[in-house]
Amino acid sequence: MSSLGPKLSVDDLAMENKNVIMRVDFNVPIKNGVIQDDFRIKSALPTINKVVSSGGRLILISHLGRPKETGYEADLSLKIVGEHLGKLMGKPVAFAADCMNAGAEVSALRNGDVLLLENLRFYPHEGSKDEAQRMEMATKLSSYADLYVSDAFGTAHRD
């Protein structure tokens, strides 16, 4: 048990009518605007579908590549990943181009909807050594949700 309480499975959560923010690992290889291997996206589908079928409003967060943390870089945008996810799910996946200012997109979500936020690493906050800067981003992202789910094995097992 952590200091925050017991770790729960997504199966333990009551998600209906709740905003659920989920960290996923969508760091997939893309070449000339085409996803080369969607294994990581497909691997997240069971958890994504669980939230959606439970009536949650799902907000997905991820990174893609190693941008310079100075702003938007078209070749490292998650937009193409969201479009691909929508095809896999057979339903639209909304996209927020600015993860630090996605309040309008989050407010528009209805039960069973999915929203993918833009690449977290476009912001210096994500990899900052400055705790205040990291906390600014964490506070903003957590303001969008009632529940947090980690489905990003690779990012959950690093410093």
mmCIF file of C-alpha atoms in Angstrom:
data_model
loop_
_atom_site.group_PDB
_atom_site.id
_atom_site.type_symbol
_atom_site.label_atom_id
_atom_site.label_comp_id
_atom_site.label_asym_id
_atom_site.label_seq_id
_atom_site.Cartn_x
_atom_site.Cartn_y
_atom_site.Cartn_z
ATOM 1 C CA MET A 1 0.000 0.000 0.000
ATOM 2 C CA SER A 2 1.301 3.452 -0.887
ATOM 3 C CA SER A 3 0.886 6.549 1.248
ATOM 4 C CA LEU A 4 -2.043 7.415 -1.028
ATOM 5 C CA GLY A 5 -3.889 4.209 -0.205
ATOM 6 C CA PRO A 6 -4.214 0.850 -1.937
ATOM 7 C CA LYS A 7 -3.493 0.546 -5.635
ATOM 8 C CA LEU A 8 -6.685 -0.181 -7.496
ATOM 9 C CA SER A 9 -7.393 -1.783 -10.834
ATOM 10 C CA VAL A 10 -9.494 -0.029 -13.435
ATOM 11 C CA ASP A 11 -12.036 -2.756 -12.652
ATOM 12 C CA ASP A 12 -12.349 -1.338 -9.112
ATOM 13 C CA LEU A 13 -13.373 2.145 -10.252
ATOM 14 C CA ALA A 14 -16.846 3.611 -10.651
ATOM 15 C CA MET A 15 -16.258 5.660 -13.805
ATOM 16 C CA GLU A 16 -19.750 6.544 -15.014
ATOM 17 C CA ASN A 17 -20.194 10.324 -15.255
ATOM 18 C CA LYS A 18 -16.523 10.848 -14.310
ATOM 19 C CA ASN A 19 -13.623 12.383 -16.176
ATOM 20 C CA VAL A 20 -10.837 9.811 -16.252
ATOM 21 C CA ILE A 21 -7.344 10.906 -17.245
ATOM 22 C CA MET A 22 -5.187 8.037 -18.441
ATOM 23 C CA ARG A 23 -1.460 8.045 -19.111
ATOM 24 C CA VAL A 24 -0.813 5.850 -22.132
ATOM 25 C CA ASP A 25 2.333 4.986 -24.050
ATOM 26 C CA PHE A 26 1.616 6.198 -27.580
ATOM 27 C CA ASN A 27 5.299 6.776 -28.353
ATOM 28 C CA VAL A 28 4.998 4.962 -31.675
ATOM 29 C CA PRO A 29 7.265 5.080 -34.732
ATOM 30 C CA ILE A 30 5.959 7.429 -37.426
ATOM 31 C CA LYS A 31 7.577 7.905 -40.823
ATOM 32 C CA ASN A 32 6.328 10.411 -43.396
ATOM 33 C CA GLY A 33 3.078 10.814 -41.476
ATOM 34 C CA VAL A 34 2.360 7.071 -41.303
ATOM 35 C CA ILE A 35 2.369 5.025 -38.097
ATOM 36 C CA GLN A 36 4.819 2.172 -38.689
ATOM 37 C CA ASP A 37 3.858 0.006 -35.711
ATOM 38 C CA ASP A 38 0.652 0.474 -33.701
ATOM 39 C CA PHE A 39 1.326 -2.241 -31.097
ATOM 40 C CA ARG A 40 1.403 0.277 -28.225
ATOM 41 C CA ILE A 41 -1.874 1.843 -29.306
ATOM 42 C CA LYS A 42 -3.570 -1.552 -29.638
ATOM 43 C CA SER A 43 -2.149 -2.608 -26.259
ATOM 44 C CA ALA A 44 -3.996 0.262 -24.561
ATOM 45 C CA LEU A 45 -7.358 -0.596 -26.152
ATOM 46 C CA PRO A 46 -8.636 -2.957 -23.415
ATOM 47 C CA THR A 47 -8.232 -0.284 -20.729
ATOM 48 C CA ILE A 48 -9.529 2.477 -23.008
ATOM 49 C CA ASN A 49 -12.584 0.388 -23.906
ATOM 50 C CA LYS A 50 -13.201 -0.420 -20.229
ATOM 51 C CA VAL A 51 -13.424 3.283 -19.356
ATOM 52 C CA VAL A 52 -15.582 4.075 -22.388
ATOM 53 C CA SER A 53 -17.975 1.146 -21.827
ATOM 54 C CA SER A 54 -18.246 2.093 -18.142
ATOM 55 C CA GLY A 55 -19.580 5.533 -19.085
ATOM 56 C CA GLY A 56 -16.455 7.460 -18.244
ATOM 57 C CA ARG A 57 -15.261 10.513 -20.148
ATOM 58 C CA LEU A 58 -11.707 9.576 -21.127
ATOM 59 C CA ILE A 59 -8.806 12.000 -21.436
ATOM 60 C CA LEU A 60 -5.635 10.409 -22.795
ATOM 61 C CA ILE A 61 -2.162 11.826 -22.174
ATOM 62 C CA SER A 62 1.111 10.679 -23.708
ATOM 63 C CA HIS A 63 4.354 11.803 -25.220
ATOM 64 C CA LEU A 64 5.796 11.135 -28.644
ATOM 65 C CA GLY A 65 9.507 11.252 -29.345
ATOM 66 C CA ARG A 66 11.889 13.767 -27.844
ATOM 67 C CA PRO A 67 10.820 17.264 -28.879
ATOM 68 C CA LYS A 68 12.917 20.257 -27.883
ATOM 69 C CA GLU A 69 10.291 21.328 -25.283
ATOM 70 C CA THR A 70 10.047 24.711 -26.973
ATOM 71 C CA GLY A 71 6.602 24.256 -28.455
ATOM 72 C CA TYR A 72 4.778 22.519 -31.245
ATOM 73 C CA GLU A 73 6.690 20.292 -33.681
ATOM 74 C CA ALA A 74 4.434 18.955 -36.451
ATOM 75 C CA ASP A 75 6.329 15.685 -36.910
ATOM 76 C CA LEU A 76 5.880 14.831 -33.212
ATOM 77 C CA SER A 77 2.203 15.725 -32.870
ATOM 78 C CA LEU A 78 -0.132 13.094 -31.440
ATOM 79 C CA LYS A 79 -2.943 14.154 -33.798
ATOM 80 C CA ILE A 80 -2.219 11.306 -36.243
ATOM 81 C CA VAL A 81 -2.222 8.869 -33.317
ATOM 82 C CA GLY A 82 -5.667 10.093 -32.261
ATOM 83 C CA GLU A 83 -6.974 9.625 -35.792
ATOM 84 C CA HIS A 84 -5.577 6.085 -35.867
ATOM 85 C CA LEU A 85 -7.049 5.307 -32.454
ATOM 86 C CA GLY A 86 -10.429 6.493 -33.696
ATOM 87 C CA LYS A 87 -10.224 4.070 -36.625
ATOM 88 C CA LEU A 88 -9.314 1.213 -34.291
ATOM 89 C CA MET A 89 -12.192 2.074 -31.959
ATOM 90 C CA GLY A 90 -14.696 2.767 -34.713
ATOM 91 C CA LYS A 91 -15.587 6.137 -33.193
ATOM 92 C CA PRO A 92 -14.214 9.662 -33.254
ATOM 93 C CA VAL A 93 -11.449 10.610 -30.844
ATOM 94 C CA ALA A 94 -11.408 14.321 -30.055
ATOM 95 C CA PHE A 95 -8.062 16.125 -29.992
ATOM 96 C CA ALA A 96 -6.860 19.048 -27.891
ATOM 97 C CA ALA A 97 -3.946 20.854 -29.530
ATOM 98 C CA ASP A 98 -2.827 22.451 -26.239
ATOM 99 C CA CYS A 99 -2.742 20.145 -23.232
ATOM 100 C CA MET A 100 -2.267 23.061 -20.835
ATOM 101 C CA ASN A 101 -5.384 24.834 -22.133
ATOM 102 C CA ALA A 102 -7.799 22.013 -22.887
ATOM 103 C CA GLY A 103 -10.621 23.056 -20.573
ATOM 104 C CA ALA A 104 -13.101 23.683 -23.404
ATOM 105 C CA GLU A 105 -12.420 20.301 -24.998
ATOM 106 C CA VAL A 106 -12.708 18.549 -21.623
ATOM 107 C CA SER A 107 -15.984 20.344 -20.850
ATOM 108 C CA ALA A 108 -17.432 19.190 -24.195
ATOM 109 C CA LEU A 109 -16.930 15.504 -23.343
ATOM 110 C CA ARG A 110 -19.964 13.302 -22.843
ATOM 111 C CA ASN A 111 -20.065 9.858 -21.226
ATOM 112 C CA GLY A 112 -18.191 7.371 -23.421
ATOM 113 C CA ASP A 113 -16.222 10.066 -25.289
ATOM 114 C CA VAL A 114 -12.449 10.027 -25.764
ATOM 115 C CA LEU A 115 -10.142 13.052 -25.915
ATOM 116 C CA LEU A 116 -6.418 12.858 -26.687
ATOM 117 C CA LEU A 117 -4.293 15.763 -25.470
ATOM 118 C CA GLU A 118 -1.329 16.974 -27.515
ATOM 119 C CA ASN A 119 2.202 15.699 -26.817
ATOM 120 C CA LEU A 120 3.109 16.450 -23.195
ATOM 121 C CA ARG A 121 6.743 16.906 -24.130
ATOM 122 C CA PHE A 122 6.013 20.035 -26.143
ATOM 123 C CA TYR A 123 6.120 21.772 -22.762
ATOM 124 C CA PRO A 124 9.252 22.293 -20.664
ATOM 125 C CA HIS A 125 7.203 21.346 -17.589
ATOM 126 C CA GLU A 126 7.084 17.642 -18.482
ATOM 127 C CA GLY A 127 10.791 16.937 -18.152
ATOM 128 C CA SER A 128 11.755 19.821 -15.912
ATOM 129 C CA LYS A 129 14.122 19.417 -12.994
ATOM 130 C CA ASP A 130 12.218 22.291 -11.338
ATOM 131 C CA GLU A 131 9.585 20.788 -9.056
ATOM 132 C CA ALA A 132 7.412 23.918 -9.195
ATOM 133 C CA GLN A 133 7.277 23.721 -12.972
ATOM 134 C CA ARG A 134 6.414 20.010 -12.927
ATOM 135 C CA MET A 135 3.738 20.649 -10.307
ATOM 136 C CA GLU A 136 2.221 23.411 -12.450
ATOM 137 C CA MET A 137 1.663 20.890 -15.236
ATOM 138 C CA ALA A 138 0.490 18.158 -12.861
ATOM 139 C CA THR A 139 -1.989 20.540 -11.252
ATOM 140 C CA LYS A 140 -3.360 21.650 -14.624
ATOM 141 C CA LEU A 141 -3.725 18.095 -15.961
ATOM 142 C CA SER A 142 -5.285 16.820 -12.740
ATOM 143 C CA SER A 143 -7.827 19.657 -12.849
ATOM 144 C CA TYR A 144 -9.371 17.986 -15.901
ATOM 145 C CA ALA A 145 -10.207 14.715 -14.152
ATOM 146 C CA ASP A 146 -11.868 12.958 -11.256
ATOM 147 C CA LEU A 147 -9.792 9.783 -11.613
ATOM 148 C CA TYR A 148 -6.284 8.919 -12.817
ATOM 149 C CA VAL A 149 -5.334 5.642 -14.516
ATOM 150 C CA SER A 150 -1.816 4.674 -15.543
ATOM 151 C CA ASP A 151 -1.729 2.365 -18.542
ATOM 152 C CA ALA A 152 1.782 3.320 -19.670
ATOM 153 C CA PHE A 153 3.969 0.525 -18.378
ATOM 154 C CA GLY A 154 7.167 1.955 -19.852
ATOM 155 C CA THR A 155 6.683 5.424 -18.416
ATOM 156 C CA ALA A 156 5.565 4.092 -15.036
ATOM 157 C CA HIS A 157 8.795 2.149 -14.478
ATOM 158 C CA ARG A 158 11.384 4.893 -14.862
ATOM 159 C CA ASP A 159 12.682 7.756 -12.773
#
